[in-house]
Amino acid sequence: QVQLQESGPGLLKPSETLSLTCTVSGGSIRHYSYYWTWIRQTPGKGLEWIGYIYYSGNALYSPSLKSRVTMSIDVSASQFSLTLSSVTATDTALYYCARGVVTGTGYSLDYWGRGTPVTVSS
Amino acid sequence: DVLMTQSPSSLSASVGDRVTMTCRASQDMNSHLNWYQQKPGKAPKLLISAASILQSGVPSRFSASGSGTDFTLTITGLQPEDFATYYCQQSFSAPFAFGPGTKVDV
């Protein structure tokens, strides 16, 4: 059974850099069909797709966050990471990692982590 | 960017009811639409991909249809475990936005 687990600091100050890691177990991170994805959720904005990274290291980010987001992947460790710079209170959210799967019928998120809360506050 | 709307934002139902909710996209997405169920304190769970493909293990009381800009999710014979919030997500073009959700409660 594929499992994903987010980890990282839960409290940041404004202007700091958020760094989260997702550890994948029970399946290979190196698969041509999988796009390792970050999503966040807030009561106000709902679910927001942040972006994904492929095992090759190629990544695609949401345009609204692109200037502040970097994703990376460590295939040997079965981990992928999210970095979000210059955080503000609006980045306070529950951050999820998920496995995106691309088939002939499209892209969907079939396995999710439990989510990790991140609060930005001075 | 493709914008997603869902209606209603919430609905009240009873066990055994047939429940239908809709998702609308701001542009034609063919069948590139997913549905997720989220219960309080849990991550979303993929129910349906490609507008109508039921995922393995998802009860057959869930069904979905649609293409283009208008999509529906139907639960036939609502069960107690189905009280949750349901989100659609477009998978046509990045950013792969989610709808605001439809909350199904008692």
mmCIF file of C-alpha atoms in Angstrom:
data_model
loop_
_atom_site.group_PDB
_atom_site.id
_atom_site.type_symbol
_atom_site.label_atom_id
_atom_site.label_comp_id
_atom_site.label_asym_id
_atom_site.label_seq_id
_atom_site.Cartn_x
_atom_site.Cartn_y
_atom_site.Cartn_z
ATOM 1 C CA GLN A 1 0.000 0.000 0.000
ATOM 2 C CA VAL A 2 1.423 3.331 -1.050
ATOM 3 C CA GLN A 3 1.832 5.808 1.768
ATOM 4 C CA LEU A 4 2.952 9.410 1.788
ATOM 5 C CA GLN A 5 4.071 11.339 4.850
ATOM 6 C CA GLU A 6 4.718 15.052 5.045
ATOM 7 C CA SER A 7 7.273 16.487 7.437
ATOM 8 C CA GLY A 8 8.600 19.915 8.245
ATOM 9 C CA PRO A 9 8.311 22.821 10.635
ATOM 10 C CA GLY A 10 4.815 23.856 11.528
ATOM 11 C CA LEU A 11 5.520 27.456 12.532
ATOM 12 C CA LEU A 12 7.282 30.127 10.546
ATOM 13 C CA LYS A 13 7.717 33.872 10.771
ATOM 14 C CA PRO A 14 6.852 36.169 7.894
ATOM 15 C CA SER A 15 9.577 36.381 5.234
ATOM 16 C CA GLU A 16 11.020 32.989 6.190
ATOM 17 C CA THR A 17 11.272 30.038 3.842
ATOM 18 C CA LEU A 18 8.977 27.057 4.192
ATOM 19 C CA SER A 19 10.539 23.655 3.562
ATOM 20 C CA LEU A 20 8.497 20.474 3.549
ATOM 21 C CA THR A 21 9.438 16.929 2.645
ATOM 22 C CA CYS A 22 7.206 14.068 1.578
ATOM 23 C CA THR A 23 8.409 10.519 2.093
ATOM 24 C CA VAL A 24 6.910 7.863 -0.140
ATOM 25 C CA SER A 25 6.697 4.250 0.945
ATOM 26 C CA GLY A 26 5.107 1.121 -0.435
ATOM 27 C CA GLY A 27 5.811 1.987 -4.038
ATOM 28 C CA SER A 28 8.397 3.353 -6.388
ATOM 29 C CA ILE A 29 8.871 7.081 -6.744
ATOM 30 C CA ARG A 30 10.598 6.369 -10.041
ATOM 31 C CA HIS A 31 7.704 5.595 -12.334
ATOM 32 C CA TYR A 32 6.872 7.162 -15.662
ATOM 33 C CA SER A 33 3.211 7.619 -14.737
ATOM 34 C CA TYR A 34 3.663 9.423 -11.436
ATOM 35 C CA TYR A 35 3.813 13.155 -10.829
ATOM 36 C CA TRP A 36 4.565 13.977 -7.211
ATOM 37 C CA THR A 37 2.288 16.772 -6.217
ATOM 38 C CA TRP A 38 1.846 19.401 -3.511
ATOM 39 C CA ILE A 39 -1.556 20.837 -2.592
ATOM 40 C CA ARG A 40 -2.565 23.126 0.226
ATOM 41 C CA GLN A 41 -5.890 23.798 1.884
ATOM 42 C CA THR A 42 -7.268 26.742 3.770
ATOM 43 C CA PRO A 43 -10.765 27.479 5.004
ATOM 44 C CA GLY A 44 -10.861 30.582 2.860
ATOM 45 C CA LYS A 45 -9.376 29.451 -0.451
ATOM 46 C CA GLY A 46 -10.131 25.759 -0.264
ATOM 47 C CA LEU A 47 -7.858 23.302 -2.051
ATOM 48 C CA GLU A 48 -5.054 24.906 -4.025
ATOM 49 C CA TRP A 49 -2.809 22.969 -6.420
ATOM 50 C CA ILE A 50 0.783 24.124 -5.901
ATOM 51 C CA GLY A 51 2.620 22.017 -8.446
ATOM 52 C CA TYR A 52 4.267 18.709 -9.174
ATOM 53 C CA ILE A 53 7.651 17.190 -9.857
ATOM 54 C CA TYR A 54 8.557 14.202 -11.986
ATOM 55 C CA TYR A 55 11.207 11.663 -11.000
ATOM 56 C CA SER A 56 13.497 13.197 -13.628
ATOM 57 C CA GLY A 57 13.396 16.475 -11.727
ATOM 58 C CA ASN A 58 11.170 18.305 -14.175
ATOM 59 C CA ALA A 59 8.583 20.357 -12.337
ATOM 60 C CA LEU A 60 5.480 22.379 -13.065
ATOM 61 C CA TYR A 61 4.284 25.085 -10.702
ATOM 62 C CA SER A 62 1.125 27.073 -10.316
ATOM 63 C CA PRO A 63 1.663 30.486 -11.919
ATOM 64 C CA SER A 64 0.348 32.208 -8.800
ATOM 65 C CA LEU A 65 3.183 30.729 -6.715
ATOM 66 C CA LYS A 66 5.834 30.127 -9.337
ATOM 67 C CA SER A 67 8.068 33.012 -8.276
ATOM 68 C CA ARG A 68 8.386 31.599 -4.746
ATOM 69 C CA VAL A 69 8.170 27.815 -5.227
ATOM 70 C CA THR A 70 10.869 25.260 -5.812
ATOM 71 C CA MET A 71 10.374 21.509 -5.794
ATOM 72 C CA SER A 72 13.044 18.862 -5.692
ATOM 73 C CA ILE A 73 13.158 15.082 -5.632
ATOM 74 C CA ASP A 74 15.520 12.516 -4.157
ATOM 75 C CA VAL A 75 14.714 9.240 -5.855
ATOM 76 C CA SER A 76 17.221 7.242 -3.796
ATOM 77 C CA ALA A 77 15.514 8.379 -0.589
ATOM 78 C CA SER A 78 11.978 8.169 -2.032
ATOM 79 C CA GLN A 79 11.381 11.767 -1.040
ATOM 80 C CA PHE A 80 10.291 14.933 -2.724
ATOM 81 C CA SER A 81 10.298 18.394 -1.282
ATOM 82 C CA LEU A 82 8.621 21.769 -1.443
ATOM 83 C CA THR A 83 10.289 25.092 -0.757
ATOM 84 C CA LEU A 84 8.234 28.276 -0.541
ATOM 85 C CA SER A 85 10.110 31.492 0.019
ATOM 86 C CA SER A 86 9.100 34.790 1.589
ATOM 87 C CA VAL A 87 6.067 33.382 3.345
ATOM 88 C CA THR A 88 3.274 35.557 4.672
ATOM 89 C CA ALA A 89 0.197 34.877 6.728
ATOM 90 C CA THR A 90 -1.644 33.962 3.537
ATOM 91 C CA ASP A 91 0.590 30.892 3.245
ATOM 92 C CA THR A 92 -0.874 29.518 6.461
ATOM 93 C CA ALA A 93 -2.523 26.278 5.400
ATOM 94 C CA LEU A 94 -2.653 22.531 5.655
ATOM 95 C CA TYR A 95 -0.101 21.229 3.166
ATOM 96 C CA TYR A 96 -0.623 17.879 1.469
ATOM 97 C CA CYS A 97 1.634 15.811 -0.711
ATOM 98 C CA ALA A 98 0.008 13.412 -3.125
ATOM 99 C CA ARG A 99 0.780 11.029 -5.936
ATOM 100 C CA GLY A 100 -0.416 12.281 -9.263
ATOM 101 C CA VAL A 101 -1.017 9.591 -11.811
ATOM 102 C CA VAL A 102 -1.243 10.255 -15.509
ATOM 103 C CA THR A 103 -3.019 7.760 -17.716
ATOM 104 C CA GLY A 104 -4.666 7.954 -21.082
ATOM 105 C CA THR A 105 -7.652 9.540 -19.421
ATOM 106 C CA GLY A 106 -5.815 12.306 -17.591
ATOM 107 C CA TYR A 107 -4.200 13.314 -14.336
ATOM 108 C CA SER A 108 -5.593 12.541 -10.896
ATOM 109 C CA LEU A 109 -4.383 12.345 -7.299
ATOM 110 C CA ASP A 110 -4.801 8.786 -6.111
ATOM 111 C CA TYR A 111 -2.778 8.729 -2.889
ATOM 112 C CA TRP A 112 -2.466 11.543 -0.382
ATOM 113 C CA GLY A 113 -0.514 12.173 2.773
ATOM 114 C CA ARG A 114 -2.333 13.127 5.946
ATOM 115 C CA GLY A 115 -1.319 16.740 5.594
ATOM 116 C CA THR A 116 0.883 18.925 7.758
ATOM 117 C CA PRO A 117 -0.283 22.254 9.186
ATOM 118 C CA VAL A 118 1.853 25.282 8.578
ATOM 119 C CA THR A 119 1.271 28.556 10.407
ATOM 120 C CA VAL A 120 2.971 31.820 9.498
ATOM 121 C CA SER A 121 2.905 34.255 12.367
ATOM 122 C CA SER A 122 5.188 36.832 13.906
ATOM 123 C CA ASP B 1 -6.565 29.507 -15.853
ATOM 124 C CA VAL B 2 -9.595 27.237 -15.749
ATOM 125 C CA LEU B 3 -11.998 28.298 -13.001
ATOM 126 C CA MET B 4 -14.198 25.750 -11.288
ATOM 127 C CA THR B 5 -17.535 26.306 -9.588
ATOM 128 C CA GLN B 6 -19.685 23.835 -7.697
ATOM 129 C CA SER B 7 -23.321 23.912 -6.713
ATOM 130 C CA PRO B 8 -24.868 23.805 -4.327
ATOM 131 C CA SER B 9 -22.261 24.810 -1.755
ATOM 132 C CA SER B 10 -24.087 22.635 0.735
ATOM 133 C CA LEU B 11 -27.082 20.365 0.847
ATOM 134 C CA SER B 12 -29.010 18.542 3.488
ATOM 135 C CA ALA B 13 -29.966 14.947 2.889
ATOM 136 C CA SER B 14 -31.027 11.805 4.652
ATOM 137 C CA VAL B 15 -29.800 8.250 4.541
ATOM 138 C CA GLY B 16 -31.204 6.567 1.472
ATOM 139 C CA ASP B 17 -31.611 9.767 -0.517
ATOM 140 C CA ARG B 18 -30.422 10.278 -4.063
ATOM 141 C CA VAL B 19 -28.086 13.249 -4.097
ATOM 142 C CA THR B 20 -26.794 15.141 -7.107
ATOM 143 C CA MET B 21 -24.246 17.935 -7.250
ATOM 144 C CA THR B 22 -22.748 19.794 -10.136
ATOM 145 C CA CYS B 23 -19.384 21.146 -11.160
ATOM 146 C CA ARG B 24 -18.875 23.697 -13.904
ATOM 147 C CA ALA B 25 -15.672 24.703 -15.638
ATOM 148 C CA SER B 26 -14.951 28.056 -17.219
ATOM 149 C CA GLN B 27 -13.870 26.387 -20.448
ATOM 150 C CA ASP B 28 -14.297 23.138 -22.332
ATOM 151 C CA MET B 29 -12.333 20.395 -20.585
ATOM 152 C CA ASN B 30 -13.574 17.401 -22.534
ATOM 153 C CA SER B 31 -13.667 14.717 -19.795
ATOM 154 C CA HIS B 32 -10.698 15.899 -17.760
ATOM 155 C CA LEU B 33 -12.486 16.106 -14.441
ATOM 156 C CA ASN B 34 -11.939 14.313 -11.134
ATOM 157 C CA TRP B 35 -14.122 14.018 -8.045
ATOM 158 C CA TYR B 36 -12.841 13.704 -4.472
ATOM 159 C CA GLN B 37 -14.502 13.089 -1.134
ATOM 160 C CA GLN B 38 -13.139 14.680 2.020
ATOM 161 C CA LYS B 39 -14.189 13.924 5.564
ATOM 162 C CA PRO B 40 -13.281 16.183 8.500
ATOM 163 C CA GLY B 41 -9.667 15.803 9.532
ATOM 164 C CA LYS B 42 -8.840 13.582 6.571
ATOM 165 C CA ALA B 43 -7.186 14.024 3.223
ATOM 166 C CA PRO B 44 -9.322 14.040 0.107
ATOM 167 C CA LYS B 45 -9.984 10.663 -1.439
ATOM 168 C CA LEU B 46 -10.200 10.120 -5.178
ATOM 169 C CA LEU B 47 -13.616 8.799 -6.125
ATOM 170 C CA ILE B 48 -13.864 9.322 -9.858
ATOM 171 C CA SER B 49 -11.412 10.238 -12.579
ATOM 172 C CA ALA B 50 -11.920 11.246 -16.190
ATOM 173 C CA ALA B 51 -15.429 12.463 -15.418
ATOM 174 C CA SER B 52 -16.969 9.020 -14.974
ATOM 175 C CA ILE B 53 -14.407 6.332 -14.088
ATOM 176 C CA LEU B 54 -15.143 4.914 -10.667
ATOM 177 C CA GLN B 55 -11.980 4.184 -8.740
ATOM 178 C CA SER B 56 -11.298 0.718 -7.398
ATOM 179 C CA GLY B 57 -13.001 0.162 -4.066
ATOM 180 C CA VAL B 58 -15.452 3.029 -4.430
ATOM 181 C CA PRO B 59 -19.038 1.869 -3.929
ATOM 182 C CA SER B 60 -21.206 1.660 -7.009
ATOM 183 C CA ARG B 61 -23.756 4.040 -5.470
ATOM 184 C CA PHE B 62 -21.394 6.774 -6.655
ATOM 185 C CA SER B 63 -21.682 7.744 -10.288
ATOM 186 C CA ALA B 64 -20.666 10.716 -12.345
ATOM 187 C CA SER B 65 -21.143 12.065 -15.798
ATOM 188 C CA GLY B 66 -20.539 15.040 -17.983
ATOM 189 C CA SER B 67 -18.133 16.479 -20.488
ATOM 190 C CA GLY B 68 -17.184 19.877 -21.787
ATOM 191 C CA THR B 69 -18.018 22.354 -19.058
ATOM 192 C CA ASP B 70 -20.761 20.674 -17.023
ATOM 193 C CA PHE B 71 -20.350 17.665 -14.766
ATOM 194 C CA THR B 72 -22.425 15.900 -12.141
ATOM 195 C CA LEU B 73 -21.768 13.558 -9.242
ATOM 196 C CA THR B 74 -24.640 11.432 -7.995
ATOM 197 C CA ILE B 75 -24.924 9.312 -4.885
ATOM 198 C CA THR B 76 -27.811 6.866 -5.122
ATOM 199 C CA GLY B 77 -28.844 5.606 -1.727
ATOM 200 C CA LEU B 78 -26.865 7.891 0.577
ATOM 201 C CA GLN B 79 -25.111 6.067 3.403
ATOM 202 C CA PRO B 80 -24.031 7.488 6.779
ATOM 203 C CA GLU B 81 -20.378 7.382 5.709
ATOM 204 C CA ASP B 82 -21.134 9.553 2.678
ATOM 205 C CA PHE B 83 -21.697 12.707 4.699
ATOM 206 C CA ALA B 84 -18.656 14.674 3.618
ATOM 207 C CA THR B 85 -17.490 17.439 1.328
ATOM 208 C CA TYR B 86 -17.072 16.683 -2.357
ATOM 209 C CA TYR B 87 -14.631 18.501 -4.608
ATOM 210 C CA CYS B 88 -14.161 18.468 -8.330
ATOM 211 C CA GLN B 89 -10.777 19.082 -9.911
ATOM 212 C CA GLN B 90 -10.007 19.868 -13.497
ATOM 213 C CA SER B 91 -7.147 17.905 -15.036
ATOM 214 C CA PHE B 92 -7.215 19.652 -18.400
ATOM 215 C CA SER B 93 -4.504 22.237 -17.946
ATOM 216 C CA ALA B 94 -2.232 23.530 -15.211
ATOM 217 C CA PRO B 95 -2.864 24.874 -12.687
ATOM 218 C CA PHE B 96 -5.165 21.934 -11.951
ATOM 219 C CA ALA B 97 -7.697 23.812 -9.904
ATOM 220 C CA PHE B 98 -10.243 22.422 -7.511
ATOM 221 C CA GLY B 99 -13.800 23.567 -7.094
ATOM 222 C CA PRO B 100 -14.916 25.124 -3.796
ATOM 223 C CA GLY B 101 -16.743 21.968 -2.741
ATOM 224 C CA THR B 102 -20.232 20.757 -1.932
ATOM 225 C CA LYS B 103 -20.849 19.769 1.666
ATOM 226 C CA VAL B 104 -23.376 16.998 2.187
ATOM 227 C CA ASP B 105 -24.808 16.942 5.673
ATOM 228 C CA VAL B 106 -27.853 15.839 7.557
#
